Coordinates of C-alpha atoms in Angstrom, one line a residue:
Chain M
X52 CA 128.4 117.5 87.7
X53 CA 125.9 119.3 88.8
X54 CA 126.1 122.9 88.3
X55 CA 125.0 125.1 91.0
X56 CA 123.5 128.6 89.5
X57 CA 124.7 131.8 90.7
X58 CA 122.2 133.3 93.5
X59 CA 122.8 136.9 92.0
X60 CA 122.3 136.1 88.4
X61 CA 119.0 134.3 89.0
X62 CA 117.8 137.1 91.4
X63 CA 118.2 139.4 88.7
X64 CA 116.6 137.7 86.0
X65 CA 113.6 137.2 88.3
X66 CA 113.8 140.7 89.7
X67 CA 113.0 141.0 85.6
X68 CA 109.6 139.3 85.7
X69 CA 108.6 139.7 89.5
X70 CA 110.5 143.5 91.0
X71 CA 110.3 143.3 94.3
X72 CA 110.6 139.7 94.9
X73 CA 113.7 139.6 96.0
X74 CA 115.0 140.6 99.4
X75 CA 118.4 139.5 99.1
X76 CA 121.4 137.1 97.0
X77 CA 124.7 135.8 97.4
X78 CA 126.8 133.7 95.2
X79 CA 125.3 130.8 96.7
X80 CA 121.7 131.2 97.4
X81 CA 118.4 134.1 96.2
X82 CA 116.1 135.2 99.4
X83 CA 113.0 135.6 98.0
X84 CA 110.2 137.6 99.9
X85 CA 107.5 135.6 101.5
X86 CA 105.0 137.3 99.9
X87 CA 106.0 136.1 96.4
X88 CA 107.7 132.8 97.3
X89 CA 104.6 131.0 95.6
X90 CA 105.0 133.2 92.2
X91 CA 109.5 132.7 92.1
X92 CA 108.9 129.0 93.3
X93 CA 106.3 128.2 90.6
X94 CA 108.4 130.3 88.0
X95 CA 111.7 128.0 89.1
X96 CA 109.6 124.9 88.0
X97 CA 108.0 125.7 85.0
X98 CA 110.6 128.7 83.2
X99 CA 112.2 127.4 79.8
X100 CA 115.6 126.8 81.3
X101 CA 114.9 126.4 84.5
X102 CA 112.9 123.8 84.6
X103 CA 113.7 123.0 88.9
X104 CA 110.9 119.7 89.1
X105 CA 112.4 117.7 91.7
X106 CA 112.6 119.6 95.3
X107 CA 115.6 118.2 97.0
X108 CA 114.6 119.3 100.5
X109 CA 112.7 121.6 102.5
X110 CA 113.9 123.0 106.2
X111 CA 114.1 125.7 108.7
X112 CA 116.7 127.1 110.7
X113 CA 116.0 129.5 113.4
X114 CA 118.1 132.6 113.8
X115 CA 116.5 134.6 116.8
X116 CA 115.8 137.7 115.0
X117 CA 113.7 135.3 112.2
X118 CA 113.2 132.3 110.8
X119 CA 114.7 131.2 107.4
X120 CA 113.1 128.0 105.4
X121 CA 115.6 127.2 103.0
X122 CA 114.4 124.9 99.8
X123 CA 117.0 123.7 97.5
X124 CA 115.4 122.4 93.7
X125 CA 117.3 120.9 91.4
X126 CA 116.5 120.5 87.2
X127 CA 116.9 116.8 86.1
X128 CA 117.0 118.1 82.6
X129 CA 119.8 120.6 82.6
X130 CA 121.2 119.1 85.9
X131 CA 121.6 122.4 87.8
X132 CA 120.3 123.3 91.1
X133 CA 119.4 126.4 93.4
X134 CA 118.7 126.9 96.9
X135 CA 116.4 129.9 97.4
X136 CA 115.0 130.8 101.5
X137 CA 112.3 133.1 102.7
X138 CA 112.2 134.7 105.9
X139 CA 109.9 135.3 108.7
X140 CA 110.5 137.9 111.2
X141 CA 107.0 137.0 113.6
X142 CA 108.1 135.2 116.1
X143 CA 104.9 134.6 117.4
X144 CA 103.3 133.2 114.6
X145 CA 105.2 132.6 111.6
X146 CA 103.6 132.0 108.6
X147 CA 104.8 130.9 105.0
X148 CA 103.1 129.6 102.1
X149 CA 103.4 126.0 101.3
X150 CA 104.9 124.9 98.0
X151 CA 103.3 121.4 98.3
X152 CA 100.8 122.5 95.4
X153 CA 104.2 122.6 93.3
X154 CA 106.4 119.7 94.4
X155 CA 104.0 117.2 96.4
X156 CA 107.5 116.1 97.9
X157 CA 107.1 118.9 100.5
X158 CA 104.6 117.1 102.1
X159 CA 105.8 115.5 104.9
X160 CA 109.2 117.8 105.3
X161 CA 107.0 121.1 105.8
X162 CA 104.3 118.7 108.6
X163 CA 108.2 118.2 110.5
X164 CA 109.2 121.9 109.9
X165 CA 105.6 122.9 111.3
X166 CA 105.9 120.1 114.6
X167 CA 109.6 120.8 115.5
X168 CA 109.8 124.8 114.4
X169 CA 106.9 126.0 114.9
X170 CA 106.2 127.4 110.8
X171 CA 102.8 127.3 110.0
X172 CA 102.8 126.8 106.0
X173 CA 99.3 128.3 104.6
X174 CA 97.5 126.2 102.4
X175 CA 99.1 122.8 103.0
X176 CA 96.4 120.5 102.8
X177 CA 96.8 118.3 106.4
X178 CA 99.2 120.6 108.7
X179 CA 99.2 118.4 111.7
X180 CA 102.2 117.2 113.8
X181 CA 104.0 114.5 112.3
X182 CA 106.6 113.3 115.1
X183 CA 105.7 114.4 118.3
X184 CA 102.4 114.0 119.8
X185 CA 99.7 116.3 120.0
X186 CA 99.3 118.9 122.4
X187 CA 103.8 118.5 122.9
X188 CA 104.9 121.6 124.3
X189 CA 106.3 123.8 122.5
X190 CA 108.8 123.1 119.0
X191 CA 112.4 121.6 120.0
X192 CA 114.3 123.0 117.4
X193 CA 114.0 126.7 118.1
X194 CA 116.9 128.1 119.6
X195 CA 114.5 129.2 123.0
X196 CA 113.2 125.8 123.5
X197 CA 113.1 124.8 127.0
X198 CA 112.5 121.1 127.9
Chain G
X1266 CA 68.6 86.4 99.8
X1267 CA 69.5 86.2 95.7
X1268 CA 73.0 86.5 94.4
X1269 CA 71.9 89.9 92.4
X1270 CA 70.8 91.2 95.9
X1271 CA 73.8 90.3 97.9
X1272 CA 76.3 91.3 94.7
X1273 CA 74.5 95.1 95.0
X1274 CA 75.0 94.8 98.9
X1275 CA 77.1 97.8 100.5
X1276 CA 79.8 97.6 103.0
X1277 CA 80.9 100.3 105.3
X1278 CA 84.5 101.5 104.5
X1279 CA 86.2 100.6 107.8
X1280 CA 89.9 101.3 109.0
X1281 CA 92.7 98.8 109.5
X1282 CA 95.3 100.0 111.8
X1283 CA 99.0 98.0 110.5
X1284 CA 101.9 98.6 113.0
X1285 CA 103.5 100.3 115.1
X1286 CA 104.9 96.5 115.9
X1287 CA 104.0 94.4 112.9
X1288 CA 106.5 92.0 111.2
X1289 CA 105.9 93.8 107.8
X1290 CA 106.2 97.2 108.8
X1291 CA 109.9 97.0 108.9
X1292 CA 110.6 98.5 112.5
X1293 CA 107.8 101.0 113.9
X1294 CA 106.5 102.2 110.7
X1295 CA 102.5 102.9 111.6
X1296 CA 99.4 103.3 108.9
X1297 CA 95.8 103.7 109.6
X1298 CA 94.4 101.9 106.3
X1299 CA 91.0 103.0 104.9
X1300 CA 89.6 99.5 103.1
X1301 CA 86.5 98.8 101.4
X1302 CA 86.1 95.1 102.0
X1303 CA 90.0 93.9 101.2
X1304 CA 90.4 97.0 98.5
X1305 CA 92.7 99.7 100.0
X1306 CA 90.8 102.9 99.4
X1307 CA 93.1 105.3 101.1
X1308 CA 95.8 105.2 103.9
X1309 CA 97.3 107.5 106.3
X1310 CA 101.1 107.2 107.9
X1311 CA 102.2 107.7 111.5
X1312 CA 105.3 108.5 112.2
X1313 CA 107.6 109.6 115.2
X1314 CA 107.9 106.2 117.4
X1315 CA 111.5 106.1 116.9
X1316 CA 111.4 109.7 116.7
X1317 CA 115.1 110.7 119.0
X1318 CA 115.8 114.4 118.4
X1319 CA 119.0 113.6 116.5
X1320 CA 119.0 117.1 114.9
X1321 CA 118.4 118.5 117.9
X1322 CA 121.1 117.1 119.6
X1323 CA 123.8 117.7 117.2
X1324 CA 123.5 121.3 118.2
X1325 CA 125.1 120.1 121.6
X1326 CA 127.9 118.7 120.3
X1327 CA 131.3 118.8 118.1
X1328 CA 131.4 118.1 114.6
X1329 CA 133.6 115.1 115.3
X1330 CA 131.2 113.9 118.3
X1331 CA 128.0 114.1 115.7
X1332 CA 129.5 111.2 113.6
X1333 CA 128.3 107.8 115.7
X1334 CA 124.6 109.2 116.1
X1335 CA 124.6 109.8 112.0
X1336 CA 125.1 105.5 112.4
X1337 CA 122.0 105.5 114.3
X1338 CA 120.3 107.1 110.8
X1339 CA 119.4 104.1 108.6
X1340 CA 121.1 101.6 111.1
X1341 CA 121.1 99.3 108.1
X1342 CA 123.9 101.5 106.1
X1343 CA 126.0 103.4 108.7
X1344 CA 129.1 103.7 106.6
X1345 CA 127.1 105.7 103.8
X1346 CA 125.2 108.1 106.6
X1347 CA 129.1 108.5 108.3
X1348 CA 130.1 109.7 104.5
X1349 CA 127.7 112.2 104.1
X1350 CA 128.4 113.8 107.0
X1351 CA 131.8 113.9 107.1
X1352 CA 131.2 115.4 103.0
X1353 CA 129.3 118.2 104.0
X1354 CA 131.5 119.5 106.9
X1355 CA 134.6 119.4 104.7
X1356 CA 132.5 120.8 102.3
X1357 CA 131.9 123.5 105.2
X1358 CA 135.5 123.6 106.7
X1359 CA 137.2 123.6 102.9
X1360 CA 138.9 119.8 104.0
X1361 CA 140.8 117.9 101.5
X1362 CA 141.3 114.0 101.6
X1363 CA 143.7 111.7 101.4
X1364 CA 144.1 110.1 97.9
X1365 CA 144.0 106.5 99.9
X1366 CA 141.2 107.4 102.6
X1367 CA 139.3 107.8 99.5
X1368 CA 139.3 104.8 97.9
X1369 CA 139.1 103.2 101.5
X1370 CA 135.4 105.5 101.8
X1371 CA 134.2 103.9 97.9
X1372 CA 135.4 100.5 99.4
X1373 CA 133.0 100.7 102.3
X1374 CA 130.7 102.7 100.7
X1375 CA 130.0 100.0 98.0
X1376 CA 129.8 97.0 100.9
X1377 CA 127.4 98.8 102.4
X1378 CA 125.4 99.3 99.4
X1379 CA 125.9 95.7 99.0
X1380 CA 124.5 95.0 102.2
X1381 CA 121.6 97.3 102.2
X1382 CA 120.4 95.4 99.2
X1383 CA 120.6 91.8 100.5
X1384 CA 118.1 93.2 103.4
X1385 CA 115.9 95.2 101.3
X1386 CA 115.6 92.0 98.5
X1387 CA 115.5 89.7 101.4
X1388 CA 112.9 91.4 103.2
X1389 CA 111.0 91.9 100.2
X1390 CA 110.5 88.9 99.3
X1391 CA 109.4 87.7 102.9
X1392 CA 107.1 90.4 102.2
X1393 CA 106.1 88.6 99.1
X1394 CA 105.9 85.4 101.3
X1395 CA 108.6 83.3 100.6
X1396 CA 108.7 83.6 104.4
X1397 CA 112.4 83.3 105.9
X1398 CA 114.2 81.1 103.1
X1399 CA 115.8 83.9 101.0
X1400 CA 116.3 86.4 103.5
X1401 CA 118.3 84.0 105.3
X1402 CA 120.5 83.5 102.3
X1403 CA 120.8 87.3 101.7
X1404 CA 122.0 87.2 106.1
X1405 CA 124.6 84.9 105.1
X1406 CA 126.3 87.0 102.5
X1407 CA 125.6 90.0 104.3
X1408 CA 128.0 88.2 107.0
X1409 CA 130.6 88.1 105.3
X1410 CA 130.7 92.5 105.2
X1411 CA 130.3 92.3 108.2
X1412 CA 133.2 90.3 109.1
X1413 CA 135.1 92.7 107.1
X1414 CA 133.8 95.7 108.8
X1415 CA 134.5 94.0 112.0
X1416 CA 138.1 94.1 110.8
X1417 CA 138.4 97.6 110.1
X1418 CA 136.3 99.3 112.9
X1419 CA 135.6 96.9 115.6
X1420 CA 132.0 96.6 115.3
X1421 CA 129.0 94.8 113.0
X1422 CA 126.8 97.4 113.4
X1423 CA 127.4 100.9 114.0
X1424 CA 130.4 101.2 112.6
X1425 CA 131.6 105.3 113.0
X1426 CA 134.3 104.5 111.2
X1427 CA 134.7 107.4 108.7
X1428 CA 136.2 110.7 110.4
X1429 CA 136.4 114.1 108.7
X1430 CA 139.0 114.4 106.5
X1431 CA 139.4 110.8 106.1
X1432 CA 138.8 107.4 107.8
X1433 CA 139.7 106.4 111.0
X1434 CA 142.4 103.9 110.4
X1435 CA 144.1 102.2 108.0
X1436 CA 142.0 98.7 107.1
X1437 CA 144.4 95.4 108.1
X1438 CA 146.6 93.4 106.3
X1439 CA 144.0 90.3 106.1
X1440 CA 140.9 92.8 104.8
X1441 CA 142.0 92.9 101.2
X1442 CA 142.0 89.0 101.1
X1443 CA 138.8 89.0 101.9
X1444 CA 137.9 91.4 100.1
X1445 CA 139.3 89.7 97.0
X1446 CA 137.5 86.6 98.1
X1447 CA 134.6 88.1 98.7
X1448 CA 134.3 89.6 95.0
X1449 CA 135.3 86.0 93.6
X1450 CA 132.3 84.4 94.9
X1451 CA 129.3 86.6 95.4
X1452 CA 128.6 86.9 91.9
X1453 CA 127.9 83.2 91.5
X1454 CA 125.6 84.0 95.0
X1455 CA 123.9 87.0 92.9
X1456 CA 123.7 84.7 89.5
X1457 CA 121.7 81.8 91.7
X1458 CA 119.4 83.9 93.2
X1459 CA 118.4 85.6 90.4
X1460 CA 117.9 82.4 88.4
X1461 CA 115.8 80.9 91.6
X1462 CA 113.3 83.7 91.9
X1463 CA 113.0 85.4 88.5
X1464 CA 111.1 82.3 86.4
X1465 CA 109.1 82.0 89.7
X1466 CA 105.0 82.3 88.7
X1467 CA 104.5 83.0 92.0
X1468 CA 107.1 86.2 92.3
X1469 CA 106.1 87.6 89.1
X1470 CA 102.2 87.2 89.7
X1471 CA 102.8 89.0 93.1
X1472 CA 104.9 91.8 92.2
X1473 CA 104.7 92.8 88.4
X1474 CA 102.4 95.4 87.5
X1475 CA 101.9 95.8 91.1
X1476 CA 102.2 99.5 92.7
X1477 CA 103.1 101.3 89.5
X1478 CA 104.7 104.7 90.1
X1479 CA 104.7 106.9 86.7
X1480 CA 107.9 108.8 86.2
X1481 CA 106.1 112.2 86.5
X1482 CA 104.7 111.3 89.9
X1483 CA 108.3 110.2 90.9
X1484 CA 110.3 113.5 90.1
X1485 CA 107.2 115.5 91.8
X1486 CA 107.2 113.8 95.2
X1487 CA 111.1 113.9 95.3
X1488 CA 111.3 110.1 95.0
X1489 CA 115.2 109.2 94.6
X1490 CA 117.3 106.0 94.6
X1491 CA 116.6 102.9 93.3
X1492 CA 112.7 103.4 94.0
X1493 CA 112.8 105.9 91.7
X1494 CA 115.2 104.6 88.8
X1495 CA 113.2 101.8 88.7
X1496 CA 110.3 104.6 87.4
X1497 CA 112.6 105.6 84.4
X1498 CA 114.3 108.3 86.7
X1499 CA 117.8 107.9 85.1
X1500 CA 119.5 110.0 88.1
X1501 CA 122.4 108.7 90.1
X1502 CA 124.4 111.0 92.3
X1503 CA 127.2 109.1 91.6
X1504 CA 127.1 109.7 88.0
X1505 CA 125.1 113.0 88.2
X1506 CA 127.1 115.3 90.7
X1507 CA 130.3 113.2 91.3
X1508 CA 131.4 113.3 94.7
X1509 CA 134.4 111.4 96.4
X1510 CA 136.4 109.7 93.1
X1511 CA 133.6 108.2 91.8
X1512 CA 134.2 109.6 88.4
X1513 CA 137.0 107.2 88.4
X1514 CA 135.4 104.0 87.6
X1515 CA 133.4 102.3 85.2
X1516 CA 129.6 101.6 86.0
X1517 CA 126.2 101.9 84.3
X1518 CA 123.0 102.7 86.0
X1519 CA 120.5 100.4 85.7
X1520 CA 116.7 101.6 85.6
X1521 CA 113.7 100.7 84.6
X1522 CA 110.7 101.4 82.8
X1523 CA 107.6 100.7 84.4
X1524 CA 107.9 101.5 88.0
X1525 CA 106.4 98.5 89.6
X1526 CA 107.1 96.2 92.7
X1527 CA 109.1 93.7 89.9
X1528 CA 110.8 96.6 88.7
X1529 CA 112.5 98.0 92.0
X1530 CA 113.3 94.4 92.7
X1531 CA 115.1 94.4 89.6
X1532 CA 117.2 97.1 89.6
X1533 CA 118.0 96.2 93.4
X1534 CA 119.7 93.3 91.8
X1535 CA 121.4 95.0 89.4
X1536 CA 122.7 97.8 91.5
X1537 CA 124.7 94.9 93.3
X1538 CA 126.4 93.7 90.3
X1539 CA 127.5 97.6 89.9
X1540 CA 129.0 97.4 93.2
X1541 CA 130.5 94.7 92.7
X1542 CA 131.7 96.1 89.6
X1543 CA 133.1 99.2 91.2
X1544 CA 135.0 97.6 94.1
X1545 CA 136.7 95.2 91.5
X1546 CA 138.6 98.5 89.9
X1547 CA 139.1 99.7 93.7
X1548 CA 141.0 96.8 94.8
X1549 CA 143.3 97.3 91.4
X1550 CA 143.7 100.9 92.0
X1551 CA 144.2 101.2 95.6
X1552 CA 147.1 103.2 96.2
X1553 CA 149.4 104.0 99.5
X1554 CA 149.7 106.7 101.6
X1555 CA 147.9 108.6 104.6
X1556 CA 144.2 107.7 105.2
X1557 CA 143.5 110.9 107.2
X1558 CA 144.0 114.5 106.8
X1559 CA 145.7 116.8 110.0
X1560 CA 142.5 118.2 110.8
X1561 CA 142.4 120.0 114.8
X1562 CA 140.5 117.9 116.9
X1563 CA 138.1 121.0 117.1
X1564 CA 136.7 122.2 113.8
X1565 CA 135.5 125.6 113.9
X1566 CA 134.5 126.1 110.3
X1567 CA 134.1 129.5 108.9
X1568 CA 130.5 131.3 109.2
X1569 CA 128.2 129.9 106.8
X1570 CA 126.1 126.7 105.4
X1571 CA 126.4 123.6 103.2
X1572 CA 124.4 120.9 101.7
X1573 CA 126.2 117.4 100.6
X1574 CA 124.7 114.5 99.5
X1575 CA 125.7 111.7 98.1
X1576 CA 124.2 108.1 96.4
X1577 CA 123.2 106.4 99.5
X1578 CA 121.6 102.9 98.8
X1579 CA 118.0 104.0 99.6
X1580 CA 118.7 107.3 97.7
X1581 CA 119.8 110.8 98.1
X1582 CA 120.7 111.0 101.4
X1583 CA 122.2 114.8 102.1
X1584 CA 123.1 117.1 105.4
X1585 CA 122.6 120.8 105.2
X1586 CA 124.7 122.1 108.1
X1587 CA 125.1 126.0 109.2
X1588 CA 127.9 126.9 111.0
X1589 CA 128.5 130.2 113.3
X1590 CA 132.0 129.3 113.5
X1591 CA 131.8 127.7 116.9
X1592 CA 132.9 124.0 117.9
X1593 CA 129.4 122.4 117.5
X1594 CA 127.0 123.1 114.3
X1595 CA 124.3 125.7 114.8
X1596 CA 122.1 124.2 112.7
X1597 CA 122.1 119.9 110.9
X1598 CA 119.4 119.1 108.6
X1599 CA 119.3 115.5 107.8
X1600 CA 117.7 115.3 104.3
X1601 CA 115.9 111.7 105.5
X1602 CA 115.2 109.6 102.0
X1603 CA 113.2 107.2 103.6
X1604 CA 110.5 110.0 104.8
X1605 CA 110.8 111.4 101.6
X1606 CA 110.5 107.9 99.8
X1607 CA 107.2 107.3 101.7
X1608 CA 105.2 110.6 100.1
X1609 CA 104.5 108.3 96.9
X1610 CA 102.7 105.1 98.7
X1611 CA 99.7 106.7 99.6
X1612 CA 99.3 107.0 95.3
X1613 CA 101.0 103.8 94.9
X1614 CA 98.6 101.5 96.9
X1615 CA 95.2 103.1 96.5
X1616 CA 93.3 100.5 94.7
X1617 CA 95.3 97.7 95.3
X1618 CA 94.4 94.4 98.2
X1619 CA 95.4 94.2 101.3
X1620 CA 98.2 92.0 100.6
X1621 CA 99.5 94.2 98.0
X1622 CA 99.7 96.9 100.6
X1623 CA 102.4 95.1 102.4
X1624 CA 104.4 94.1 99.1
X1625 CA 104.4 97.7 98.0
X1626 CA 105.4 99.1 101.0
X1627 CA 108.1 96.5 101.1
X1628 CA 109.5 97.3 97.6
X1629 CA 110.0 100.8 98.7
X1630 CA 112.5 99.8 101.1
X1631 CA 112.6 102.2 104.1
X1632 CA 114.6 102.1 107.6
X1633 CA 112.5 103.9 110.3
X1634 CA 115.5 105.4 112.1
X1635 CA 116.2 107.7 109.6
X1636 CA 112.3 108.8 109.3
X1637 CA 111.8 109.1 112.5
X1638 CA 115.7 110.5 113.5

């Protein structure tokens, strides 16, 4: 089975070797600050014990007052997994860096997340439109959308 | 001219544009390849011309209404997108099933497994060009499922037969029959096939070595399923994070060690004799009883989110669904293993011909309905 690690433990052990990475944790998931997402993520990979390699999936979900880009990792080794979500409260142009330097499988899923949200991910090395066509209005999955 | 003159003479890289409508492309997969004479020196995937807003349209409707466009997923294995679905919202909603509903899911589950293999084999190999012969084989015993899904749900296709907390009807008198038939001669099918095509020079020139994947590249890219086992990737959800009763029966996982075209074709094969495997100790253990849960015909589940996945036959295949405790999800992530299984290829064929493009691509096995959605 795989065993899925306590949000608040992990927050606190990173709060250890990052403070002030964390914004928030439950039982179920760590929110880590945008600012220090590339620093927690690469820590979640490479830690002794941690050892997340293999990025399950990367997406967005749009709650008005910000947008949340949840990731969920998961160790083959110790067979244990984590989901851990940064936030972005501009609207107009939100902006988070891209983890695709750490797992390359984030590739394609943050190119959808940037054509049908609207997230721009910072340092992602072809950030185009991957399933609508150039110059489409606007992103369909925010809440606002209007066809 | 001399030969030493024209063996220094330069070519232009140029581009090759494969697809959208191309018999190897497997539905309306597009790439813009970069060659250097017939050497493949990089390539670059289009996607979205099956693209259908299916996330975006779940937001519009009840959880129970979302369940036939999850068939339209990978419209080659409905019953396994149906399953994960239904998983993560009784994951959400805190649902339990029926003992019998869930041997009636592994049942189905396993055919379809069974079924996405015969077309991804068949297909293969018609990639390989053994043009038509085995993959009409592979249609014939595909039949045969789905007669038997014909008998449970009405339909050959898209089936939307699995409902949250259970199935949606009890399967027929004349299914297990069939099923029992079905188990007593497919093996032989399997044992044939295998003996036809795995001496064959051809086969093995074409596909081992071919489109090697390391294991390291594999885990990075988020390559899952059989694509990946065939790497050395010993991970099966079914083993790993048990869902259903899957910890129930006896099975082994086959991989495999070098990761190339032969490889994936192998443990294809092998995978079937699993299922097969499986639904033998199904059809023992099947017991009696309800096959769905009372469950309101509006779920509301409580505030809050939930990722299940589960083994599909292309890989992991998981929905992350947040709920706002209305009738209809506020938010359904498909997790789309097909996409995710394409992030390797660009790695897998530079270097390779032309005609290794295609077989590569076809080992990988994708359905374009669930990259697109």
């Amino acid at each position: 089975m795989t065993v899925a690690l306590s949000g608040q433990e992990l927050a606190k052990r990173i709060e250890e070797k990052f403070p002030g990475s964390i914004e928030e944790s439950s039982r179920d998931s760590l929110v880590v600050k945008a600012g220090s997402l590339l620093d927690v993520a690469a820590h979640l990979k490479d830690a002794e014990g941690l050892k997340f390699d293999y990025l399950n999936y990367v997406t967005a979900v749009d709650y008005f007052s910000y947008f949340e880009v949840v990731y969920q990792v998961t160790s083959l080794e110790h067979n244990q997994t984590v989901i851990f979500k940064t936030r972005c409260h501009d609207r107009e142009n939100p902006t988070v860096p891209s983890v695709t330097g750490l797992w390359q499988g984030a590739d394609f899923q943050e190119r959808e997340i940037y054509d049908l949200m609207g997230i721009t991910f910072e340092g992602h090395p072809n950030l185009k439109r991957i399933l609508l066509w150039d110059g489409f209005p606007g992103h369909p999955l925010r809440k606002d959308f209007q066809p | 001219m001399t030969t030493t003159e024209l063996m220094t003479l330069k070519t232009e890289p140029f581009v090759l544009n494969f697809g959208p409508l191309h018999p190897s492309t497997h539905g309306v997969y597009r790439m813009r390849a970069t060659l250097d004479g017939e050497v493949v020196l990089d390539i670059e995937p289009v996607f979205g011309y099956l693209h259908r807003g299916i996330e975006k349209l779940a937001e519009e409707r009840t959880y129970t209404g979302f369940i036939p466009l999850t068939d339209r997923l990978d419209y080659i294995c409905p019953m396994s997108n149906n399953l994960a679905y239904c998983l993560a919202v009784e994951k959400l909603a805190g649902i339990r099933v029926p003992e019998r509903a869930e041997y009636l899911r592994v049942i189905m589950a396993e055919l379809q497994r069974l079924v996405n293999h015969f077309i991804a084999v068949g297909t293969f190999l018609n990639d390989c060009g053994a043009f038509m012969t085995p993959v009409v084989y592979m249609l014939r015993e595909r039949e045969k499922i789905l007669d038997m899904f014909d008998m449970v749900c009405g339909q050959r296709l898209t089936y939307n037969y699995m409902r949250i907390g259970g199935v949606g009807q009890d399967i027929p008198e004349e299914f297990l029959p069939a099923l029992r038939k079905f188990l007593g001669t497919t093996p032989r099918f399997i044992e044939e096939m295998e003996w036809l095509l795995k001496q064959n020079e051809i086969l093995l020139a074409r596909t081992k070595g071919v489109g090697i994947l390391p294991r390291d590249t594999a885990i990075n890219c988020g390559i899952s399923g059989p694509v990946a086992r065939a790497s050395g990737v010993n991970r099966d959800l079914r083993k790993a994070d048990p869902y259903s009763i899957y910890d129930r029966f006896e099975f082994d996982i086959p991989t495999g060690e070098a990761g190339d075209c032969y490889e994936r074709y192998r443990v294809r094969i092998e995978e079937m004799r699993q299922s097969l495997r499986i639904l033998e100790q199904v059809t023992k253990q099947i017991p009696g009883g309800p096959v769905r849960a009372e469950v309101p015909h509006l779920i509301r589940p409580p505030r809050g989110e939930a990722y299940a996945h589960l083994e599909a036959p292309k890989g992991e295949l998981g929905f992350y669904i947040v709920s706002d405790n209305s009738i209809a999800p506020y938010r359904c992530h498909v997790r789309p293993t097909s996409l995710i299984n394409l992030t390797a290829l660009r790695e897998m064929v530079r270097g390779w011909k032309v005609a290794d493009l295609i077989v590569i691509f076809g080992s990988i096995d994708i359905t374009m309905g669930e990259v697109d959605r």
